[in-house]
Amino acid sequence: GKSALESLAATCICVMNMKHRLGFLLQKSDSCDYGSSQGKKEKISSSQRVSQEEVRKWADSLENLIHHDRGLAAFRAFLKSEYSEENIEFWVSCEDYKKTKSPAKLSPKARKIYDEFISVQATKEVNLDSCTREKTSHNMLEPTLSCFDEAQRKIFTLMEKDSYRRFLKSSYYLDLVSPPAAGCGPENCKRSHTHTLDCNSNIISQCA
């Protein structure tokens, strides 16, 4: 009686394992299109939401990189890892400021940017030379749409010469150029598919 129960329990476990494995296999099939190669390309690009051609353009200039939403997000994440995200935040704030349509909003917006990034007590102080800092401070008396232009240009140049070059060598960029094996690329899918089939074969042979 005992051996029959043990055999039944083993069979149940076996069937459950097979269900789990098959479920996992089906999920893999869904997430990675085994259809035409075109299907694969669409799946990959839709998950990344940016073409390889576009990603390669980001290596041409910092301007290309930060004028693309996905590029800006990747660069910002990289700067955050280096604890220097205030530079890109300042640049983005300046871009936003220049789009201000209401003259009444210029002064409060300018003051907010100045207090946050430029003043001596700034919480996210950016690295500006004293001359540019002084000039920007003077611009605060009568803020215009261009009052941060010079400071923004200086920070852009600083990022271009320094952090941008490191970004291009970092995994934040390189993983987008050629996604890591852990991603859902066709090759990796094939491996997962084969591996899962092997597992299922093993379970079936154990059950037999």
Short mmCIF file of C-alpha atoms in Angstrom, two decimals:
data_model
loop_
_atom_site.label_atom_id
_atom_site.label_comp_id
_atom_site.label_asym_id
_atom_site.label_seq_id
_atom_site.Cartn_x
_atom_site.Cartn_y
_atom_site.Cartn_z
CA GLY A 1 0.00 0.00 0.00
CA LYS A 2 2.79 2.39 0.95
CA SER A 3 4.78 1.96 -2.26
CA ALA A 4 1.63 2.55 -4.34
CA LEU A 5 0.96 5.79 -2.42
CA GLU A 6 4.56 6.90 -2.87
CA SER A 7 4.31 6.13 -6.59
CA LEU A 8 1.05 8.11 -6.85
CA ALA A 9 2.56 11.09 -4.98
CA ALA A 10 5.63 11.03 -7.24
CA THR A 11 3.40 10.95 -10.32
CA CYS A 12 1.37 13.92 -9.04
CA ILE A 13 4.53 15.94 -8.37
CA CYS A 14 5.79 14.96 -11.78
CA VAL A 15 2.62 16.12 -13.51
CA MET A 16 2.65 19.39 -11.56
CA ASN A 17 6.26 19.98 -12.55
CA MET A 18 5.43 19.29 -16.16
CA LYS A 19 2.51 21.75 -16.02
CA HIS A 20 4.79 24.37 -14.51
CA ARG A 21 7.46 23.74 -17.14
CA LEU A 22 4.98 23.80 -20.00
CA GLY A 23 3.42 26.98 -18.63
CA PHE A 24 6.88 28.54 -18.47
CA LEU A 25 7.56 27.41 -22.03
CA LEU A 26 4.30 28.95 -23.26
CA GLN A 27 5.14 32.24 -21.54
CA LYS A 28 8.52 32.21 -23.25
CA SER A 29 6.83 31.53 -26.58
CA ASP A 30 4.50 34.48 -26.05
CA SER A 31 7.21 36.91 -25.00
CA CYS A 32 9.52 35.90 -27.83
CA ASP A 33 7.91 35.67 -31.22
CA TYR A 34 8.90 32.44 -32.96
CA GLY A 35 7.20 33.59 -36.15
CA SER A 36 8.91 35.37 -39.00
CA SER A 37 12.19 37.20 -38.48
CA GLN A 38 10.21 40.40 -39.02
CA GLY A 39 8.05 39.45 -36.03
CA LYS A 40 11.18 39.07 -33.91
CA LYS A 41 12.48 42.47 -34.98
CA GLU A 42 9.18 44.12 -34.11
CA LYS A 43 9.09 42.51 -30.67
CA ILE A 44 12.65 43.59 -29.88
CA SER A 45 12.30 47.15 -31.10
CA SER A 46 8.95 47.61 -29.37
CA SER A 47 10.44 46.53 -26.04
CA GLN A 48 13.32 48.97 -26.46
CA ARG A 49 11.14 51.63 -28.13
CA VAL A 50 14.12 52.97 -30.02
CA SER A 51 15.87 51.72 -33.16
CA GLN A 52 19.50 50.62 -33.21
CA GLU A 53 20.12 53.30 -35.82
CA GLU A 54 18.82 55.96 -33.42
CA VAL A 55 20.91 54.59 -30.52
CA ARG A 56 24.06 54.76 -32.66
CA LYS A 57 23.30 58.41 -33.48
CA TRP A 58 23.55 59.14 -29.76
CA ALA A 59 27.27 58.41 -30.01
CA ASP A 60 27.65 61.17 -32.63
CA SER A 61 26.84 64.01 -30.27
CA LEU A 62 25.51 64.81 -26.83
CA GLU A 63 22.88 66.93 -28.55
CA ASN A 64 21.47 63.87 -30.38
CA LEU A 65 21.42 61.96 -27.11
CA ILE A 66 19.63 64.45 -24.86
CA HIS A 67 17.13 65.59 -27.48
CA HIS A 68 15.74 62.05 -27.56
CA ASP A 69 13.48 61.06 -24.64
CA ARG A 70 14.95 57.57 -24.26
CA GLY A 71 18.50 58.89 -24.65
CA LEU A 72 17.91 61.58 -22.06
CA ALA A 73 16.48 59.00 -19.62
CA ALA A 74 19.50 56.70 -20.08
CA PHE A 75 21.98 59.58 -19.66
CA ARG A 76 20.15 60.84 -16.58
CA ALA A 77 20.25 57.35 -15.02
CA PHE A 78 23.99 57.20 -15.71
CA LEU A 79 24.59 60.62 -14.12
CA LYS A 80 22.53 59.56 -11.12
CA SER A 81 24.85 56.58 -10.66
CA GLU A 82 27.74 59.07 -10.61
CA TYR A 83 25.90 61.46 -8.28
CA SER A 84 26.04 64.29 -10.82
CA GLU A 85 22.48 64.37 -12.13
CA GLU A 86 22.18 68.06 -11.20
CA ASN A 87 23.92 68.95 -14.51
CA ILE A 88 21.31 67.33 -16.73
CA GLU A 89 18.48 68.50 -14.44
CA PHE A 90 19.72 72.07 -14.80
CA TRP A 91 19.95 71.70 -18.60
CA VAL A 92 16.40 70.28 -18.79
CA SER A 93 15.09 73.08 -16.51
CA CYS A 94 16.68 75.68 -18.81
CA GLU A 95 15.09 74.07 -21.88
CA ASP A 96 11.72 74.12 -20.16
CA TYR A 97 12.24 77.73 -19.02
CA LYS A 98 12.91 78.89 -22.59
CA LYS A 99 9.47 77.59 -23.60
CA THR A 100 7.71 79.86 -21.07
CA LYS A 101 5.02 81.79 -22.90
CA SER A 102 3.68 83.98 -20.12
CA PRO A 103 5.95 86.95 -19.20
CA ALA A 104 4.43 86.92 -15.71
CA LYS A 105 5.84 83.42 -15.10
CA LEU A 106 9.41 84.28 -16.16
CA SER A 107 10.54 85.83 -12.89
CA PRO A 108 9.28 83.12 -10.48
CA LYS A 109 10.53 80.36 -12.79
CA ALA A 110 13.95 82.00 -13.17
CA ARG A 111 14.23 82.47 -9.40
CA LYS A 112 13.38 78.79 -8.80
CA ILE A 113 16.11 77.63 -11.22
CA TYR A 114 18.62 80.08 -9.76
CA ASP A 115 17.91 79.03 -6.16
CA GLU A 116 18.03 75.35 -7.01
CA PHE A 117 21.15 75.23 -9.20
CA ILE A 118 23.18 78.45 -9.15
CA SER A 119 23.02 80.36 -5.85
CA VAL A 120 25.63 79.72 -3.15
CA GLN A 121 23.01 77.93 -1.04
CA ALA A 122 21.71 75.90 -4.04
CA THR A 123 20.61 72.38 -3.12
CA LYS A 124 21.82 71.03 -6.50
CA GLU A 125 24.62 73.48 -7.25
CA VAL A 126 26.14 73.09 -10.72
CA ASN A 127 29.81 73.63 -11.44
CA LEU A 128 30.05 77.11 -12.96
CA ASP A 129 32.99 79.50 -13.10
CA SER A 130 32.61 82.63 -10.97
CA CYS A 131 32.27 84.92 -14.03
CA THR A 132 29.29 82.97 -15.46
CA ARG A 133 27.72 82.67 -12.02
CA GLU A 134 28.01 86.42 -11.48
CA LYS A 135 26.58 87.23 -14.90
CA THR A 136 23.63 84.86 -14.37
CA SER A 137 23.06 86.36 -10.94
CA HIS A 138 22.92 89.83 -12.52
CA ASN A 139 20.41 88.53 -15.12
CA MET A 140 18.04 87.71 -12.24
CA LEU A 141 17.32 91.44 -11.81
CA GLU A 142 15.33 91.40 -15.05
CA PRO A 143 14.86 87.80 -16.17
CA THR A 144 14.49 87.16 -19.92
CA LEU A 145 14.10 83.91 -21.89
CA SER A 146 17.86 83.94 -22.53
CA CYS A 147 19.05 84.74 -18.98
CA PHE A 148 20.40 81.19 -18.41
CA ASP A 149 21.81 80.66 -21.92
CA GLU A 150 25.47 81.11 -21.00
CA ALA A 151 25.24 78.98 -17.87
CA GLN A 152 23.38 76.28 -19.79
CA ARG A 153 26.02 76.33 -22.53
CA LYS A 154 28.83 75.97 -19.96
CA ILE A 155 27.15 72.98 -18.30
CA PHE A 156 26.46 71.39 -21.69
CA THR A 157 30.17 71.70 -22.61
CA LEU A 158 31.16 70.29 -19.22
CA MET A 159 28.93 67.22 -19.73
CA GLU A 160 30.10 66.84 -23.34
CA LYS A 161 33.79 66.72 -22.40
CA ASP A 162 33.40 64.64 -19.29
CA SER A 163 30.37 62.52 -18.35
CA TYR A 164 29.11 62.04 -21.94
CA ARG A 165 32.34 60.25 -22.92
CA ARG A 166 32.11 57.99 -19.88
CA PHE A 167 28.44 57.33 -20.62
CA LEU A 168 29.30 55.99 -24.10
CA LYS A 169 31.64 53.42 -22.50
CA SER A 170 29.17 52.47 -19.76
CA SER A 171 26.62 49.66 -19.67
CA TYR A 172 23.86 52.31 -19.68
CA TYR A 173 24.70 52.93 -23.35
CA LEU A 174 26.36 49.69 -24.45
CA ASP A 175 23.38 47.57 -23.34
CA LEU A 176 21.15 49.62 -25.65
CA VAL A 177 23.52 49.27 -28.61
CA SER A 178 23.71 45.50 -28.20
CA PRO A 179 21.13 44.29 -25.64
CA PRO A 180 22.55 41.81 -23.05
CA ALA A 181 22.03 38.05 -23.45
CA ALA A 182 19.49 38.13 -20.61
CA GLY A 183 17.23 40.16 -22.89
CA CYS A 184 14.68 38.68 -25.23
CA GLY A 185 16.88 38.37 -28.32
CA PRO A 186 16.26 35.56 -30.81
CA GLU A 187 19.45 33.69 -29.88
CA ASN A 188 18.67 33.76 -26.19
CA CYS A 189 15.10 32.71 -26.87
CA LYS A 190 16.32 29.71 -28.80
CA ARG A 191 18.55 28.70 -25.90
CA SER A 192 15.75 29.06 -23.35
CA HIS A 193 13.43 27.12 -25.62
CA THR A 194 15.88 24.22 -26.04
CA HIS A 195 16.80 24.23 -22.35
CA THR A 196 13.15 24.08 -21.32
CA LEU A 197 12.48 21.21 -23.75
CA ASP A 198 15.44 19.33 -22.28
CA CYS A 199 13.99 19.83 -18.79
CA ASN A 200 10.64 18.52 -19.94
CA SER A 201 12.29 15.45 -21.53
CA ASN A 202 14.08 14.76 -18.26
CA ILE A 203 10.84 15.00 -16.27
CA ILE A 204 9.03 12.69 -18.71
CA SER A 205 11.83 10.12 -18.56
CA GLN A 206 11.79 10.31 -14.73
CA CYS A 207 8.02 9.73 -14.71
CA ALA A 208 8.20 6.76 -17.07
#
